[in-house]
Amino acid sequence: MREQLLKIIERNSRIELKELAVILGVEEAVIIEELQKCEQEGVICGYHTMIDWDKVGVEKVSALIEVRVTPQRGQGFDNIAERIYKYPEVNAVYLISGGYDLLVSLEGKTLREVSAFVSDKLSTLDTVISTATHFILKKYKDHGTILEKKYEDTREKVTP
Amino acid sequence: MRNPLAEKVVDIPFSGIRKFFDIVSEMPDAISLGVGEPDFDTPWHIRDEGIYSLEKGRTFYTSNSGLKELRQEIANYLKRRQNLEYDAMKQVLITVGGSEAIDIGMRVMLNPGEEVLIPQPSYVSYEPCVILAGGVPVIINLKEENEFRLTAQELLDAITEKTKILVLPFPNNPTGAILEEKDLQEIARVCIEKDIFVMSDEIYAELTYKEKHISIAQMPGMQERTILINGFSKAYAMTGWRLGYACGPADIIEQMLKVHQYAIMCAPTTSQYAAVEALKNGDEDVQEMREAYNQRRRYLVHAFREMGLECFEPFGAFYIFPSIKEFGMTSDEFATRLLREEKVAVVPGTAFGACGEGFLRISYAYSLENLKIAIGRIRDFVERLRKEQQ
């Protein structure tokens, strides 16, 4: 039940408890208890809203930055990752296998702001060897949601 | 000029669904709960395999019975899912949808005057196919109190000396009814005792919400007298690809291949390549779609019961079959008014046989958001009817 519940609210965190109970075929109390457990265990980390800021007309610049670092003895990458993710403008930090070490997802108001963050804050960290910044030009799909096209039902309306 | 038409064909009525189709086509803002096909797109990896086959220039006929690889995958699938052994070379035929398999199956098995038992409510094509094949359809009216299952007694009562085939359409369109092991055991006993064959239309086999689907062919002594029909339309959301298959005794399949060879040549090649991918790597997609259907099913049954409409809990396909008998209208009247007044299209139960009178087929091959809007309108309509009748 937990996996199904999580799949549903991952897509729609605003779904009503009553409806969850109906479609999962259990009592509402069971859902409430399960949600509480998931929150306590840190399985549910937050309830966010997906926003296509482009449509609001608010200027935002997103970038993905590849960072190569020198791992520290006894700490590995954790220490440097923490120093990076504490910046509020950083959305996500991933440890990556392959050509570089950390992938940093960043959001700023302007190109200059993002560039400044990279040159002033990120590259100047002792353990950072190099960075490569990729600005995002267009988001087609995010968090499993296609941003461009709306679903259109092209089926015949009545069929046997 | 002479009448160009054959009486046998002219005498077959058009499907009762056509009338609604015509009205709905003129109402662009109508919400429909009337479709008999999944709302999901065919999973991308399956479509991609179809596209790849076109890019590679695989645009020729396949062998008449279908790609060897696909027949082998079907045999593997039936072994894996239902523990049934079929020889991919002699006992599997790839057809243009399950529909073709029904048609040619009837054509190769029926001599003039032989009877075919058709439980109703059920899919619209069995009866015409029997007539076109020169057989005589004999209808078994299924009952709501049995949750529209076929009982051994109903079967026994309908059998005559001329009975040759029983059509077994479960999981059922339009009722959503399923047959479970004990139902099948009793039906199998009668079939063996009376020496009749079964054409088992299992196109909704992957869409059951209780136990895993069981085929009548799994009952001892039944595989040699069963034509198992299935396909890719419902399980993998591949209706437009037109691909199905029939499995059965080699002597029947061989004759079906003959008719198929002359009438069709082979099933669409692109679809066959895509279907190989579906069977190899599609289990997870099916699982996900099944979960989504199940959630919608629970939602609809709950909503109809909340409205005070009687509705048995169906455990298969993607339909519910609520009763509207309390309003004293025919299914047709109810559905027509619902469409005109609230712009919601549903299919009257009578489109699937006379015994569907008093019922509606509601499809849940729609998103929950869509279903909610439709339910709101149906609720308004039902409340208005009840006030009118006070």
Coordinates of C-alpha atoms in Angstrom, one line a residue:
Chain A
M1 CA 0.0 0.0 0.0
R2 CA 2.8 2.4 0.9
E3 CA 4.4 2.3 -2.5
Q4 CA 1.1 3.0 -4.3
L5 CA 0.2 5.8 -1.8
L6 CA 3.6 7.4 -2.4
K7 CA 3.3 7.1 -6.2
I8 CA 0.0 8.9 -6.1
I9 CA 1.0 11.8 -3.9
E10 CA 4.3 12.2 -5.7
R11 CA 2.1 13.2 -8.6
N12 CA -0.5 15.0 -6.7
S13 CA 0.2 16.0 -3.1
R14 CA -3.1 17.9 -2.9
I15 CA -5.3 14.9 -3.3
E16 CA -7.9 14.6 -0.5
L17 CA -7.6 12.0 2.2
K18 CA -11.1 10.8 1.5
E19 CA -10.3 10.2 -2.1
L20 CA -7.0 8.4 -1.3
A21 CA -8.9 6.1 1.0
V22 CA -11.5 5.3 -1.7
I23 CA -9.0 4.6 -4.5
L24 CA -6.7 2.6 -2.4
G25 CA -9.6 0.6 -0.8
V26 CA -8.7 1.3 2.8
E27 CA -10.0 3.4 5.7
E28 CA -9.0 7.1 6.0
A29 CA -7.4 6.5 9.4
V30 CA -5.0 4.0 7.8
I31 CA -3.9 6.6 5.2
I32 CA -3.4 9.3 7.9
E33 CA -1.3 6.9 10.0
E34 CA 0.8 5.8 7.0
L35 CA 1.4 9.5 5.9
Q36 CA 2.5 10.4 9.4
K37 CA 4.9 7.4 9.5
C38 CA 6.3 8.4 6.1
E39 CA 6.9 12.0 7.4
Q40 CA 8.5 10.8 10.6
E41 CA 10.8 8.4 8.8
G42 CA 11.8 11.1 6.4
V43 CA 10.4 9.1 3.5
I44 CA 8.2 12.1 2.6
C45 CA 10.6 15.1 2.6
G46 CA 8.2 17.8 1.7
Y47 CA 5.2 18.8 -0.4
H48 CA 6.2 21.0 -3.2
T49 CA 4.5 22.6 -6.1
M50 CA 5.7 22.4 -9.7
I51 CA 5.7 25.8 -11.3
D52 CA 6.5 26.8 -14.8
W53 CA 8.1 30.2 -14.0
D54 CA 8.4 31.0 -17.7
K55 CA 4.7 31.4 -17.9
V56 CA 4.6 33.7 -14.9
G57 CA 6.9 36.1 -16.6
V58 CA 9.4 36.0 -13.7
E59 CA 12.9 36.0 -15.0
K60 CA 14.9 33.0 -13.8
V61 CA 18.1 31.4 -14.9
S62 CA 18.8 27.8 -14.3
A63 CA 22.2 26.1 -14.7
L64 CA 23.8 22.8 -14.3
I65 CA 27.4 22.9 -13.1
E66 CA 29.8 20.1 -13.4
V67 CA 32.3 20.3 -10.6
R68 CA 35.6 18.4 -10.3
V69 CA 37.0 18.3 -6.7
T70 CA 39.7 16.7 -4.7
P71 CA 38.2 14.3 -2.2
Q72 CA 39.3 14.8 1.3
R73 CA 40.9 12.2 3.5
G74 CA 38.3 10.6 5.8
Q75 CA 35.5 12.7 4.4
G76 CA 35.3 11.7 0.8
F77 CA 33.1 14.1 -1.0
D78 CA 30.6 14.7 1.8
N79 CA 32.3 17.8 3.3
I80 CA 32.7 19.7 0.0
A81 CA 29.1 18.7 -1.0
E82 CA 27.8 20.2 2.2
R83 CA 29.7 23.4 1.7
I84 CA 28.0 23.7 -1.7
Y85 CA 24.5 22.7 -0.8
K86 CA 24.2 25.1 2.1
Y87 CA 23.9 28.0 -0.4
P88 CA 20.2 28.7 -0.8
E89 CA 20.5 29.3 -4.5
V90 CA 21.6 25.7 -5.0
N91 CA 18.7 23.5 -5.8
A92 CA 20.3 20.1 -5.9
V93 CA 23.7 18.5 -5.5
Y94 CA 24.5 15.0 -6.8
L95 CA 27.6 12.9 -6.6
I96 CA 28.2 11.6 -10.1
S97 CA 30.2 8.7 -11.6
G98 CA 32.3 9.4 -14.7
G99 CA 34.0 12.5 -16.0
Y100 CA 33.4 14.8 -13.0
D101 CA 32.4 14.5 -9.4
L102 CA 29.5 16.8 -8.4
L103 CA 26.6 18.0 -10.4
V104 CA 25.1 21.2 -9.0
S105 CA 21.8 22.5 -10.0
L106 CA 21.5 26.2 -9.5
E107 CA 18.8 28.9 -9.9
G108 CA 19.4 32.6 -10.1
K109 CA 17.7 35.8 -11.2
T110 CA 20.1 36.7 -13.9
L111 CA 23.0 35.3 -15.9
R112 CA 25.3 37.6 -14.0
E113 CA 24.1 36.3 -10.7
V114 CA 24.8 32.7 -11.6
S115 CA 28.2 33.5 -13.1
A116 CA 29.1 35.4 -10.0
F117 CA 28.2 32.5 -7.8
V118 CA 30.4 30.2 -9.9
S119 CA 33.4 32.4 -10.1
D120 CA 33.2 34.0 -6.6
K121 CA 32.0 31.2 -4.5
L122 CA 32.2 27.8 -6.2
S123 CA 35.6 28.0 -8.0
T124 CA 37.3 29.6 -5.0
L125 CA 36.7 26.6 -2.7
D126 CA 40.0 25.0 -1.9
T127 CA 39.1 21.5 -3.1
V128 CA 37.4 22.5 -6.3
I129 CA 39.7 21.8 -9.3
S130 CA 37.5 23.0 -12.1
T131 CA 33.9 23.8 -13.1
A132 CA 31.8 23.7 -16.3
T133 CA 28.6 25.7 -16.3
H134 CA 25.7 24.7 -18.6
F135 CA 22.8 27.2 -18.8
I136 CA 19.4 25.7 -19.3
L137 CA 17.7 27.1 -22.4
K138 CA 14.4 25.4 -22.2
K139 CA 12.6 22.9 -20.0
Y140 CA 10.6 20.3 -21.9
K141 CA 9.9 17.9 -19.1
D142 CA 10.5 18.2 -15.4
H143 CA 9.7 15.9 -12.5
G144 CA 8.0 13.5 -14.9
T145 CA 5.7 16.3 -16.2
I146 CA 5.7 17.4 -19.8
L147 CA 5.6 21.2 -19.7
E148 CA 4.9 22.0 -23.3
K149 CA 2.0 20.0 -24.5
K150 CA -1.4 19.4 -22.9
Y151 CA -2.9 15.9 -23.0
E152 CA -5.5 15.6 -25.8
D153 CA -7.9 12.7 -26.0
T154 CA -7.9 11.7 -29.6
R155 CA -9.9 8.5 -29.2
E156 CA -13.3 8.0 -30.9
K157 CA -15.8 9.0 -28.2
V158 CA -17.9 5.8 -28.2
T159 CA -16.6 2.4 -29.1
P160 CA -17.7 -1.1 -28.3
Chain B
M1 CA -31.1 -4.0 -61.2
R2 CA -30.9 -7.0 -58.9
N3 CA -30.5 -6.5 -55.2
P4 CA -26.7 -6.5 -54.8
L5 CA -26.8 -7.5 -51.2
A6 CA -26.9 -10.8 -49.3
E7 CA -29.9 -11.3 -47.0
K8 CA -27.7 -12.9 -44.4
V9 CA -25.7 -9.7 -44.0
V10 CA -28.6 -7.2 -44.4
D11 CA -30.5 -9.0 -41.7
I12 CA -27.7 -8.4 -39.1
P13 CA -28.5 -5.1 -37.3
F14 CA -26.0 -2.4 -36.8
S15 CA -24.5 -2.2 -33.3
G16 CA -26.6 -0.2 -30.8
I17 CA -23.5 1.9 -30.1
R18 CA -23.7 3.6 -33.5
K19 CA -26.6 5.8 -32.5
F20 CA -24.7 7.2 -29.6
F21 CA -21.6 7.7 -31.6
D22 CA -23.6 9.8 -34.1
I23 CA -25.1 12.0 -31.4
V24 CA -21.8 12.5 -29.5
S25 CA -19.9 13.4 -32.6
E26 CA -22.1 16.5 -32.9
M27 CA -21.4 17.5 -29.3
P28 CA -17.8 18.6 -29.0
D29 CA -18.1 19.5 -25.3
A30 CA -19.6 16.2 -24.2
I31 CA -17.6 14.1 -21.8
S32 CA -17.5 10.5 -22.8
L33 CA -17.3 7.4 -20.6
G34 CA -18.1 5.4 -23.6
V35 CA -14.9 4.1 -25.0
G36 CA -13.8 0.5 -25.1
E37 CA -10.1 1.2 -25.3
P38 CA -7.3 2.3 -22.9
D39 CA -6.6 6.0 -22.4
F40 CA -2.9 5.3 -22.0
D41 CA -0.5 5.8 -25.0
T42 CA 1.3 2.6 -26.0
P43 CA 4.4 2.6 -23.8
W44 CA 7.2 4.5 -25.6
H45 CA 9.7 1.6 -25.8
I46 CA 7.1 -0.4 -27.7
R47 CA 6.3 2.4 -30.1
D48 CA 10.0 3.0 -30.5
E49 CA 10.6 -0.6 -31.5
G50 CA 7.8 -0.2 -34.2
I51 CA 9.5 3.0 -35.5
Y52 CA 12.9 1.2 -35.5
S53 CA 11.5 -1.6 -37.6
L54 CA 10.3 0.9 -40.1
E55 CA 13.7 2.7 -40.2
K56 CA 15.3 -0.7 -40.8
G57 CA 13.0 -1.2 -43.7
R58 CA 11.1 -4.1 -42.3
T59 CA 8.1 -3.3 -44.4
F60 CA 7.4 -6.7 -46.0
Y61 CA 4.9 -9.5 -45.3
T62 CA 5.8 -11.8 -42.5
S63 CA 5.1 -15.5 -42.7
N64 CA 1.3 -16.1 -42.7
S65 CA 1.1 -17.2 -39.2
G66 CA 3.3 -14.3 -38.0
L67 CA 6.9 -13.7 -37.0
K68 CA 8.4 -16.8 -35.5
E69 CA 10.0 -14.7 -32.7
L70 CA 6.6 -13.2 -31.8
R71 CA 4.9 -16.6 -31.7
Q72 CA 7.7 -17.9 -29.5
E73 CA 7.3 -14.9 -27.2
I74 CA 3.6 -15.6 -27.0
A75 CA 4.2 -19.2 -26.1
N76 CA 6.7 -18.1 -23.4
Y77 CA 4.2 -15.6 -22.1
L78 CA 1.4 -18.1 -21.8
K79 CA 3.8 -20.5 -20.0
R80 CA 5.0 -17.8 -17.7
R81 CA 1.6 -16.3 -16.9
Q82 CA -0.8 -19.2 -17.1
N83 CA 1.4 -22.3 -17.1
L84 CA 0.0 -23.3 -20.5
E85 CA 2.2 -25.1 -23.1
Y86 CA 1.7 -24.2 -26.7
D87 CA 3.9 -25.2 -29.7
A88 CA 4.9 -21.8 -31.2
M89 CA 5.1 -23.4 -34.6
K90 CA 1.8 -25.2 -34.8
Q91 CA -0.5 -23.9 -32.1
V92 CA -0.1 -20.1 -32.3
L93 CA -1.5 -17.8 -35.0
I94 CA -1.0 -14.0 -35.1
T95 CA -4.2 -12.2 -36.2
V96 CA -5.4 -8.7 -36.9
G97 CA -6.7 -8.1 -33.4
G98 CA -8.6 -10.6 -31.4
S99 CA -11.6 -9.8 -33.6
E100 CA -10.1 -11.6 -36.6
A101 CA -9.4 -14.6 -34.5
I102 CA -13.1 -14.8 -33.4
D103 CA -14.2 -14.5 -37.0
I104 CA -12.0 -17.1 -38.5
G105 CA -12.3 -19.4 -35.5
M106 CA -16.1 -19.5 -36.1
R107 CA -15.6 -20.0 -39.9
V108 CA -13.4 -23.0 -39.5
M109 CA -15.4 -24.8 -36.8
L110 CA -19.0 -24.3 -37.8
N111 CA -21.1 -26.4 -40.2
P112 CA -24.5 -25.0 -41.2
G113 CA -27.0 -25.2 -38.4
E114 CA -24.5 -25.9 -35.6
E115 CA -25.1 -23.9 -32.5
V116 CA -22.9 -21.5 -30.6
L117 CA -23.6 -20.5 -27.0
I118 CA -23.1 -16.9 -26.4
P119 CA -23.4 -15.6 -22.9
Q120 CA -24.7 -12.0 -22.8
P121 CA -24.2 -9.1 -22.0
S122 CA -21.0 -9.4 -24.0
Y123 CA -18.9 -7.9 -26.8
V124 CA -20.9 -7.2 -30.0
S125 CA -19.1 -9.3 -32.6
Y126 CA -19.7 -12.9 -31.5
E127 CA -23.3 -13.1 -32.7
P128 CA -22.7 -11.6 -36.2
C129 CA -19.6 -13.8 -36.7
V130 CA -21.5 -16.9 -35.9
I131 CA -24.3 -16.0 -38.4
L132 CA -21.8 -15.1 -41.1
A133 CA -20.1 -18.4 -40.5
G134 CA -23.4 -20.2 -41.1
G135 CA -23.9 -21.2 -37.4
V136 CA -26.8 -20.5 -35.1
P137 CA -26.2 -18.2 -32.2
V138 CA -27.9 -19.3 -28.9
I139 CA -27.9 -16.6 -26.3
I140 CA -27.5 -17.3 -22.6
N141 CA -28.8 -14.4 -20.5
L142 CA -26.4 -13.9 -17.6
K143 CA -27.9 -12.6 -14.3
E144 CA -27.0 -9.8 -12.1
E145 CA -27.5 -11.9 -8.9
N146 CA -24.6 -14.1 -10.2
E147 CA -22.5 -11.0 -10.8
F148 CA -22.9 -11.8 -14.5
R149 CA -20.9 -15.0 -14.2
L150 CA -21.8 -18.0 -16.3
T151 CA -23.0 -20.9 -14.1
A152 CA -22.8 -24.5 -15.0
Q153 CA -26.5 -24.9 -14.7
E154 CA -27.2 -22.0 -17.2
L155 CA -24.8 -23.7 -19.6
L156 CA -26.4 -27.1 -19.2
D157 CA -29.9 -25.6 -19.8
A158 CA -28.8 -24.1 -23.1
I159 CA -27.0 -27.2 -24.6
T160 CA -28.8 -29.1 -27.3
E161 CA -27.6 -31.9 -29.7
K162 CA -26.5 -29.2 -32.1
T163 CA -24.3 -27.2 -29.7
K164 CA -20.7 -27.1 -30.8
I165 CA -19.0 -24.1 -29.3
L166 CA -19.3 -22.1 -26.1
V167 CA -18.0 -18.5 -26.3
L168 CA -16.4 -17.6 -22.9
P169 CA -16.0 -13.8 -22.8
F170 CA -14.3 -13.2 -19.4
P171 CA -13.0 -10.9 -18.0
N172 CA -16.1 -9.4 -19.6
N173 CA -16.9 -6.4 -21.6
P174 CA -19.3 -4.7 -20.7
T175 CA -20.0 -6.0 -17.2
G176 CA -16.4 -6.3 -15.8
A177 CA -17.3 -9.8 -14.5
I178 CA -14.7 -12.5 -14.1
L179 CA -14.7 -16.2 -13.7
E180 CA -12.7 -17.8 -10.9
E181 CA -11.3 -21.3 -10.6
K182 CA -14.4 -22.9 -9.1
D183 CA -16.6 -21.4 -11.8
L184 CA -14.3 -22.7 -14.5
Q185 CA -14.0 -26.2 -13.0
E186 CA -17.8 -26.6 -13.2
I187 CA -18.0 -25.2 -16.7
A188 CA -15.1 -27.4 -17.8
R189 CA -16.9 -30.5 -16.4
V190 CA -20.0 -29.7 -18.5
C191 CA -18.0 -29.0 -21.7
I192 CA -16.2 -32.3 -21.4
E193 CA -19.3 -34.3 -20.6
K194 CA -21.3 -32.8 -23.5
D195 CA -18.3 -32.7 -25.8
I196 CA -18.4 -29.0 -26.8
F197 CA -15.5 -26.7 -27.7
V198 CA -14.7 -23.3 -26.0
M199 CA -13.8 -20.1 -27.7
S200 CA -12.3 -18.2 -24.8
D201 CA -11.9 -14.5 -25.5
E202 CA -9.3 -13.4 -22.9
I203 CA -8.4 -10.0 -24.3
Y204 CA -8.8 -8.5 -20.8
A205 CA -6.7 -11.2 -19.1
E206 CA -4.2 -8.8 -17.8
L207 CA -6.8 -6.5 -16.3
T208 CA -8.1 -8.3 -13.2
Y209 CA -8.2 -6.9 -9.7
K210 CA -8.6 -9.9 -7.5
E211 CA -6.7 -13.0 -8.3
K212 CA -4.5 -13.4 -11.4
H213 CA -6.6 -14.4 -14.4
I214 CA -7.2 -18.1 -15.0
S215 CA -7.9 -19.5 -18.4
I216 CA -10.4 -22.3 -19.0
A217 CA -7.6 -23.9 -21.0
Q218 CA -5.8 -24.5 -17.6
M219 CA -8.6 -26.9 -16.5
P220 CA -7.7 -30.6 -16.9
G221 CA -8.8 -31.9 -20.3
M222 CA -9.7 -28.4 -21.6
Q223 CA -6.7 -27.3 -23.5
E224 CA -7.4 -29.7 -26.4
R225 CA -10.9 -28.3 -26.8
T226 CA -10.2 -24.6 -26.3
I227 CA -9.3 -21.8 -28.7
L228 CA -7.7 -19.2 -26.5
I229 CA -7.9 -15.7 -28.0
N230 CA -5.9 -12.8 -26.7
G231 CA -4.1 -9.8 -28.0
F232 CA -2.2 -6.6 -27.3
S233 CA -4.9 -4.0 -27.4
K234 CA -6.0 -3.9 -23.8
A235 CA -3.0 -5.1 -21.9
Y236 CA -0.4 -2.9 -23.7
A237 CA -2.8 -0.1 -24.8
M238 CA -2.2 -1.0 -28.5
T239 CA -5.7 -0.9 -29.9
G240 CA -4.7 0.9 -33.1
W241 CA -1.9 -1.6 -33.9
R242 CA -4.5 -4.2 -34.6
L243 CA -2.7 -7.3 -33.3
G244 CA -4.1 -10.3 -31.6
Y245 CA -3.6 -14.1 -31.5
A246 CA -5.3 -17.4 -31.3
C247 CA -3.8 -20.5 -29.6
G248 CA -5.3 -23.9 -29.7
P249 CA -5.2 -27.5 -31.0
A250 CA -2.9 -27.8 -34.0
D251 CA -5.7 -29.1 -36.3
I252 CA -7.9 -26.1 -35.7
I253 CA -5.1 -23.5 -35.9
E254 CA -3.9 -25.1 -39.1
Q255 CA -7.4 -24.5 -40.7
M256 CA -7.5 -21.0 -39.2
L257 CA -4.2 -20.3 -40.8
K258 CA -5.6 -21.3 -44.2
V259 CA -8.5 -18.8 -43.9
H260 CA -6.2 -16.2 -42.6
Q261 CA -3.7 -16.8 -45.4
Y262 CA -6.4 -16.3 -48.1
A263 CA -8.3 -13.4 -46.4
I264 CA -5.6 -11.4 -44.7
M265 CA -2.1 -12.7 -45.7
C266 CA -0.5 -11.7 -42.5
A267 CA -0.9 -9.3 -39.5
P268 CA 0.7 -5.9 -39.8
T269 CA 4.5 -6.3 -39.8
T270 CA 5.3 -3.1 -37.8
S271 CA 2.9 -4.1 -35.1
Q272 CA 4.4 -7.6 -34.8
Y273 CA 7.9 -6.1 -34.2
A274 CA 6.5 -3.8 -31.6
A275 CA 4.6 -6.7 -29.9
V276 CA 7.8 -8.7 -29.5
E277 CA 9.1 -5.8 -27.4
A278 CA 5.9 -5.6 -25.5
L279 CA 6.1 -9.2 -24.4
K280 CA 9.8 -9.1 -23.7
N281 CA 9.9 -5.8 -21.7
G282 CA 6.3 -4.7 -21.0
D283 CA 5.4 -6.5 -17.7
E284 CA 6.1 -3.3 -15.7
D285 CA 3.9 -1.1 -17.9
V286 CA 1.0 -3.6 -17.6
Q287 CA 1.4 -3.6 -13.8
E288 CA 1.4 0.2 -13.7
M289 CA -1.7 0.5 -15.9
R290 CA -3.5 -2.2 -13.9
E291 CA -2.8 -0.2 -10.7
A292 CA -4.2 3.0 -12.2
Y293 CA -7.3 1.2 -13.5
N294 CA -7.8 -0.4 -10.1
Q295 CA -7.8 3.0 -8.4
R296 CA -10.4 4.3 -10.8
R297 CA -12.5 1.2 -10.5
R298 CA -12.7 1.7 -6.7
Y299 CA -13.5 5.3 -7.1
L300 CA -16.4 4.7 -9.6
V301 CA -17.9 1.8 -7.6
H302 CA -17.8 4.0 -4.5
A303 CA -19.3 7.0 -6.3
F304 CA -22.2 5.0 -7.8
R305 CA -23.0 3.4 -4.5
E306 CA -22.9 6.8 -2.9
M307 CA -25.5 8.0 -5.4
G308 CA -27.6 5.1 -4.3
L309 CA -27.4 3.2 -7.6
E310 CA -27.0 -0.5 -7.4
C311 CA -23.6 -1.7 -8.7
F312 CA -22.0 -5.0 -8.1
E313 CA -18.3 -4.9 -7.7
P314 CA -16.6 -5.9 -11.0
F315 CA -13.1 -7.4 -10.8
G316 CA -12.1 -7.3 -14.5
A317 CA -11.6 -5.2 -17.6
F318 CA -12.2 -1.5 -17.3
Y319 CA -16.0 -1.2 -17.0
I320 CA -18.6 -1.0 -14.3
F321 CA -22.2 -2.0 -15.0
P322 CA -24.5 -0.1 -12.7
S323 CA -28.3 -0.7 -12.6
I324 CA -30.7 2.1 -13.4
K325 CA -33.9 0.0 -12.9
E326 CA -35.2 2.3 -10.1
F327 CA -36.0 5.0 -12.7
G328 CA -38.3 2.8 -14.7
M329 CA -36.7 3.9 -18.0
T330 CA -35.0 1.8 -20.6
S331 CA -31.2 2.0 -20.7
D332 CA -31.5 3.7 -24.1
E333 CA -33.8 6.4 -22.7
F334 CA -31.6 7.0 -19.7
A335 CA -28.4 7.2 -21.8
T336 CA -30.0 9.5 -24.3
R337 CA -31.3 11.9 -21.7
L338 CA -28.0 11.8 -19.8
L339 CA -26.2 12.8 -23.0
R340 CA -28.7 15.5 -24.0
E341 CA -29.1 17.0 -20.6
E342 CA -25.7 16.6 -18.9
K343 CA -23.5 15.9 -21.9
V344 CA -22.1 12.7 -20.6
A345 CA -21.9 9.8 -23.0
V346 CA -22.3 6.2 -21.6
V347 CA -23.4 3.1 -23.4
P348 CA -26.7 1.5 -22.7
G349 CA -26.4 -2.1 -21.5
T350 CA -28.7 -3.3 -24.3
A351 CA -25.9 -2.6 -26.9
F352 CA -24.4 -5.8 -25.5
G353 CA -27.5 -8.0 -25.6
A354 CA -31.2 -7.7 -24.6
C355 CA -30.5 -8.8 -21.1
G356 CA -28.4 -5.6 -20.6
E357 CA -31.7 -3.8 -20.2
G358 CA -31.7 -1.7 -17.0
F359 CA -27.9 -1.3 -17.0
L360 CA -25.3 1.1 -18.3
R361 CA -21.7 0.4 -19.3
I362 CA -19.4 3.0 -17.8
S363 CA -15.8 2.8 -18.9
Y364 CA -13.0 3.9 -16.6
A365 CA -10.4 4.2 -19.3
Y366 CA -10.2 7.9 -18.3
S367 CA -8.1 9.9 -15.8
L368 CA -9.5 10.3 -12.3
E369 CA -9.9 14.1 -13.0
N370 CA -12.1 13.3 -16.0
L371 CA -14.1 10.7 -14.0
K372 CA -14.8 13.2 -11.2
I373 CA -16.3 15.7 -13.6
A374 CA -18.4 13.1 -15.2
I375 CA -19.6 11.7 -11.9
G376 CA -20.6 15.2 -10.8
R377 CA -22.8 15.5 -13.8
I378 CA -24.3 12.1 -13.4
R379 CA -25.1 12.8 -9.8
D380 CA -26.9 16.0 -10.7
F381 CA -28.9 14.0 -13.3
V382 CA -29.8 11.2 -11.0
E383 CA -31.0 13.7 -8.3
R384 CA -33.1 15.5 -10.8
L385 CA -34.7 12.3 -12.0
R386 CA -35.5 11.3 -8.4
K387 CA -37.2 14.7 -7.8
E388 CA -39.2 14.4 -11.0
Q389 CA -40.4 11.0 -10.0
Q390 CA -41.5 12.0 -6.5

